mmCIF file of C-alpha atoms in Angstrom:
data_model
loop_
_atom_site.group_PDB
_atom_site.id
_atom_site.type_symbol
_atom_site.label_atom_id
_atom_site.label_comp_id
_atom_site.label_asym_id
_atom_site.label_seq_id
_atom_site.Cartn_x
_atom_site.Cartn_y
_atom_site.Cartn_z
ATOM 1 C CA MET Y 1 5.380 -20.301 0.102
ATOM 2 C CA VAL Y 2 5.719 -16.510 -0.275
ATOM 3 C CA ASP Y 3 6.625 -14.554 -3.384
ATOM 4 C CA LYS Y 4 9.878 -12.606 -3.432
ATOM 5 C CA ILE Y 5 8.473 -9.756 -1.320
ATOM 6 C CA PRO Y 6 6.518 -10.854 1.772
ATOM 7 C CA LEU Y 7 4.390 -7.684 1.686
ATOM 8 C CA GLU Y 8 0.937 -6.986 0.333
ATOM 9 C CA LEU Y 9 0.820 -3.506 -1.249
ATOM 10 C CA ARG Y 10 -2.158 -1.322 -2.118
ATOM 11 C CA PRO Y 11 -1.120 1.842 -4.008
ATOM 12 C CA VAL Y 12 -2.981 5.025 -3.106
ATOM 13 C CA GLU Y 13 -1.110 7.780 -4.937
ATOM 14 C CA SER Y 14 2.074 8.458 -6.919
ATOM 15 C CA PRO Y 15 3.572 11.240 -9.059
ATOM 16 C CA LEU Y 16 2.339 9.290 -12.096
ATOM 17 C CA CYS Y 17 -1.212 9.086 -10.640
ATOM 18 C CA PRO Y 18 -1.470 12.149 -8.382
ATOM 19 C CA LEU Y 19 -4.321 12.941 -6.012
ATOM 20 C CA SER Y 20 -2.741 16.213 -4.877
ATOM 21 C CA GLU Y 21 -0.137 18.694 -6.056
ATOM 22 C CA LYS Y 22 2.576 17.194 -3.846
ATOM 23 C CA GLU Y 23 5.159 14.814 -5.275
ATOM 24 C CA ARG Y 24 4.479 11.743 -3.174
ATOM 25 C CA CYS Y 25 3.829 8.008 -3.145
ATOM 26 C CA SER Y 26 1.317 6.506 -0.752
ATOM 27 C CA TYR Y 27 0.786 2.798 -0.125
ATOM 28 C CA TRP Y 28 -1.061 0.627 2.327
ATOM 29 C CA MET Y 29 1.273 -2.243 3.263
ATOM 30 C CA ARG Y 30 1.205 -5.293 5.496
ATOM 31 C CA LEU Y 31 2.783 -8.706 5.742
ATOM 32 C CA LYS Y 32 0.954 -11.076 3.416
ATOM 33 C CA PRO Y 33 -1.973 -12.863 5.129
ATOM 34 C CA GLN Y 34 -0.645 -16.322 4.289
ATOM 35 C CA LEU Y 35 2.297 -15.575 6.600
ATOM 36 C CA GLN Y 36 -0.093 -15.652 9.560
ATOM 37 C CA VAL Y 37 -1.281 -19.213 8.913
ATOM 38 C CA ARG Y 38 0.295 -21.815 11.158
ATOM 39 C CA ASN Y 39 0.723 -25.398 10.076
ATOM 40 C CA LEU Y 40 2.914 -28.340 10.972
ATOM 41 C CA TYR Y 41 5.898 -26.886 9.129
ATOM 42 C CA LEU Y 42 8.020 -23.873 10.026
ATOM 43 C CA THR Y 43 6.237 -20.754 8.808
ATOM 44 C CA LEU Y 44 7.087 -17.059 9.056
ATOM 45 C CA PRO Y 45 4.913 -16.510 12.170
ATOM 46 C CA ASP Y 46 7.279 -18.929 13.886
ATOM 47 C CA ILE Y 47 10.018 -16.458 12.962
ATOM 48 C CA VAL Y 48 8.011 -13.199 13.183
ATOM 49 C CA LYS Y 49 6.688 -12.874 16.714
ATOM 50 C CA PRO Y 50 3.827 -10.553 17.773
ATOM 51 C CA THR Y 51 6.490 -8.363 19.402
ATOM 52 C CA ASP Y 52 8.361 -7.842 16.099
ATOM 53 C CA GLY Y 53 6.291 -4.875 14.927
ATOM 54 C CA LEU Y 54 9.293 -2.519 14.887
ATOM 55 C CA VAL Y 55 11.287 -4.963 12.766
ATOM 56 C CA VAL Y 56 8.452 -5.142 10.225
ATOM 57 C CA LEU Y 57 8.083 -1.343 10.209
ATOM 58 C CA HIS Y 58 11.809 -0.843 9.603
ATOM 59 C CA PHE Y 59 11.520 -3.202 6.636
ATOM 60 C CA ILE Y 60 8.467 -1.291 5.345
ATOM 61 C CA SER Y 61 10.287 2.025 5.796
ATOM 62 C CA ASP Y 62 13.087 0.916 3.488
ATOM 63 C CA ILE Y 63 11.265 -1.149 0.871
ATOM 64 C CA ALA Y 64 10.115 1.557 -1.558
ATOM 65 C CA ILE Y 65 11.351 4.833 -0.167
ATOM 66 C CA LEU Y 66 13.149 5.981 -3.347
ATOM 67 C CA GLN Y 67 10.110 5.041 -5.470
ATOM 68 C CA VAL Y 68 8.760 8.605 -5.428
ATOM 69 C CA ALA Y 69 12.061 9.995 -6.764
ATOM 70 C CA GLU Y 70 12.093 7.402 -9.540
ATOM 71 C CA GLU Y 71 8.534 8.312 -10.545
ATOM 72 C CA ILE Y 72 9.381 12.039 -10.598
ATOM 73 C CA TYR Y 73 12.171 11.190 -13.052
ATOM 74 C CA LEU Y 74 9.810 9.031 -15.128
ATOM 75 C CA LYS Y 75 7.281 11.855 -15.253
ATOM 76 C CA ALA Y 76 10.043 14.092 -16.678
ATOM 77 C CA ARG Y 77 10.919 11.297 -19.168
ATOM 78 C CA ILE Y 78 14.282 10.664 -17.502
ATOM 79 C CA LYS Y 79 15.281 7.041 -17.095
ATOM 80 C CA MET Y 80 16.898 6.069 -13.826
ATOM 81 C CA GLU Y 81 19.716 3.572 -13.926
ATOM 82 C CA MET Y 82 20.446 3.140 -10.239
ATOM 83 C CA ALA Y 83 19.565 4.544 -6.810
ATOM 84 C CA ALA Y 84 21.406 4.313 -3.514
ATOM 85 C CA SER Y 85 20.599 5.394 -0.001
ATOM 86 C CA LEU Y 86 23.023 7.942 1.424
ATOM 87 C CA HIS Y 87 21.355 8.588 4.747
ATOM 88 C CA HIS Y 88 18.410 6.973 6.527
ATOM 89 C CA SER Y 89 17.093 8.358 9.843
ATOM 90 C CA VAL Y 90 14.142 6.864 11.710
ATOM 91 C CA TRP Y 91 12.028 8.346 14.505
ATOM 92 C CA ILE Y 92 9.796 5.884 16.330
ATOM 93 C CA HIS Y 93 6.624 7.366 17.817
ATOM 94 C CA GLU Y 94 5.011 4.105 18.983
ATOM 95 C CA GLU Y 95 6.782 0.969 20.208
ATOM 96 C CA ASN Y 96 3.977 -1.582 20.600
ATOM 97 C CA LEU Y 97 3.135 -2.383 16.990
ATOM 98 C CA ASP Y 98 1.297 -5.288 15.422
ATOM 99 C CA PRO Y 99 3.554 -6.837 12.760
ATOM 100 C CA PHE Y 100 0.516 -8.125 10.837
ATOM 101 C CA CYS Y 101 -1.721 -5.020 10.567
ATOM 102 C CA TRP Y 102 -2.017 -2.564 7.663
ATOM 103 C CA TYR Y 103 0.277 0.491 7.612
ATOM 104 C CA LEU Y 104 -0.144 3.559 5.418
ATOM 105 C CA THR Y 105 3.152 4.969 4.174
ATOM 106 C CA ILE Y 106 3.197 8.477 2.727
ATOM 107 C CA CYS Y 107 6.531 9.372 1.144
ATOM 108 C CA GLU Y 108 7.041 12.944 -0.064
ATOM 109 C CA CYS Y 109 9.975 14.191 -2.090
ATOM 110 C CA GLU Y 110 11.160 17.390 -0.418
ATOM 111 C CA VAL Y 111 14.071 18.074 -2.805
ATOM 112 C CA ILE Y 112 15.322 16.462 -5.995
ATOM 113 C CA PHE Y 113 18.295 18.187 -7.620
ATOM 114 C CA HIS Y 114 21.386 17.023 -9.551
ATOM 115 C CA GLY Y 115 20.849 13.355 -8.777
ATOM 116 C CA ARG Y 116 20.185 13.862 -5.068
ATOM 117 C CA ALA Y 117 16.812 13.407 -3.427
ATOM 118 C CA ARG Y 118 15.599 14.162 0.083
ATOM 119 C CA LEU Y 119 12.479 12.268 1.071
ATOM 120 C CA GLU Y 120 10.329 12.194 4.167
ATOM 121 C CA THR Y 121 8.067 9.264 4.946
ATOM 122 C CA ARG Y 122 5.385 9.068 7.582
ATOM 123 C CA ILE Y 123 3.943 5.674 8.515
ATOM 124 C CA PHE Y 124 0.482 5.444 10.064
ATOM 125 C CA ASN Y 125 -1.265 2.496 11.705
ATOM 126 C CA GLU Y 126 -4.877 1.480 11.053
ATOM 127 C CA SER Y 127 -6.016 3.959 13.736
ATOM 128 C CA ARG Y 128 -4.463 6.824 11.713
ATOM 129 C CA LYS Y 129 -1.755 7.427 14.297
ATOM 130 C CA CYS Y 130 1.716 8.322 12.988
ATOM 131 C CA VAL Y 131 3.916 5.551 14.384
ATOM 132 C CA MET Y 132 7.170 6.265 12.507
ATOM 133 C CA THR Y 133 8.827 9.106 10.593
ATOM 134 C CA VAL Y 134 11.692 8.417 8.199
ATOM 135 C CA LEU Y 135 14.073 10.886 6.574
ATOM 136 C CA GLN Y 136 15.952 9.519 3.585
ATOM 137 C CA GLU Y 137 18.612 11.042 1.390
ATOM 138 C CA GLY Y 138 19.397 9.215 -1.808
ATOM 139 C CA TYR Y 139 21.590 9.364 -4.890
ATOM 140 C CA ILE Y 140 19.941 8.755 -8.237
ATOM 141 C CA GLN Y 141 21.961 8.010 -11.360
ATOM 142 C CA ARG Y 142 20.381 8.759 -14.717
ATOM 143 C CA GLN Y 143 20.648 6.340 -17.562
ATOM 144 C CA ALA Y 144 23.413 7.446 -19.936
ATOM 145 C CA VAL Y 145 22.175 9.272 -23.001
ATOM 146 C CA ASP Y 146 23.963 8.794 -26.303
ATOM 147 C CA GLU Y 147 24.425 12.329 -27.603
ATOM 148 C CA ARG Y 148 25.961 11.392 -30.935
ATOM 149 C CA PRO Y 149 23.764 12.244 -33.924
ATOM 150 C CA LYS Y 150 22.135 9.246 -35.544
ATOM 151 C CA LEU Y 151 22.963 8.738 -39.194
#
């Protein structure tokens, strides 16, 4: 029924395709439209209720938050092997959220140093109101580099 990720994504900006001087990733995201269609069989709207907006936003807040750090590494020609979340704080500014509307996520990398990244994400609804702020700290492991001379 739904691909592996039940979200529809529309990229706006990334460190690899910047629109500003800030290191950030911006996406419009929403649950895929086919999840809203009801039929005789059990579908996701039978599981996702109109009151589950916060659940959907928490999922959105975590889905691609370390993406900006990975793209900063790629821009510097450093390959990332693995990333892990060390700390994830969420501030909710609006409680009554539509789980099926579009949300703009803007994730900025505040600090990236010695495999640690500190990112801040702001999530806006279709009315341009900031509904959630997320602070994320992550660990990023570089891909091992073989330093032996090639013969």
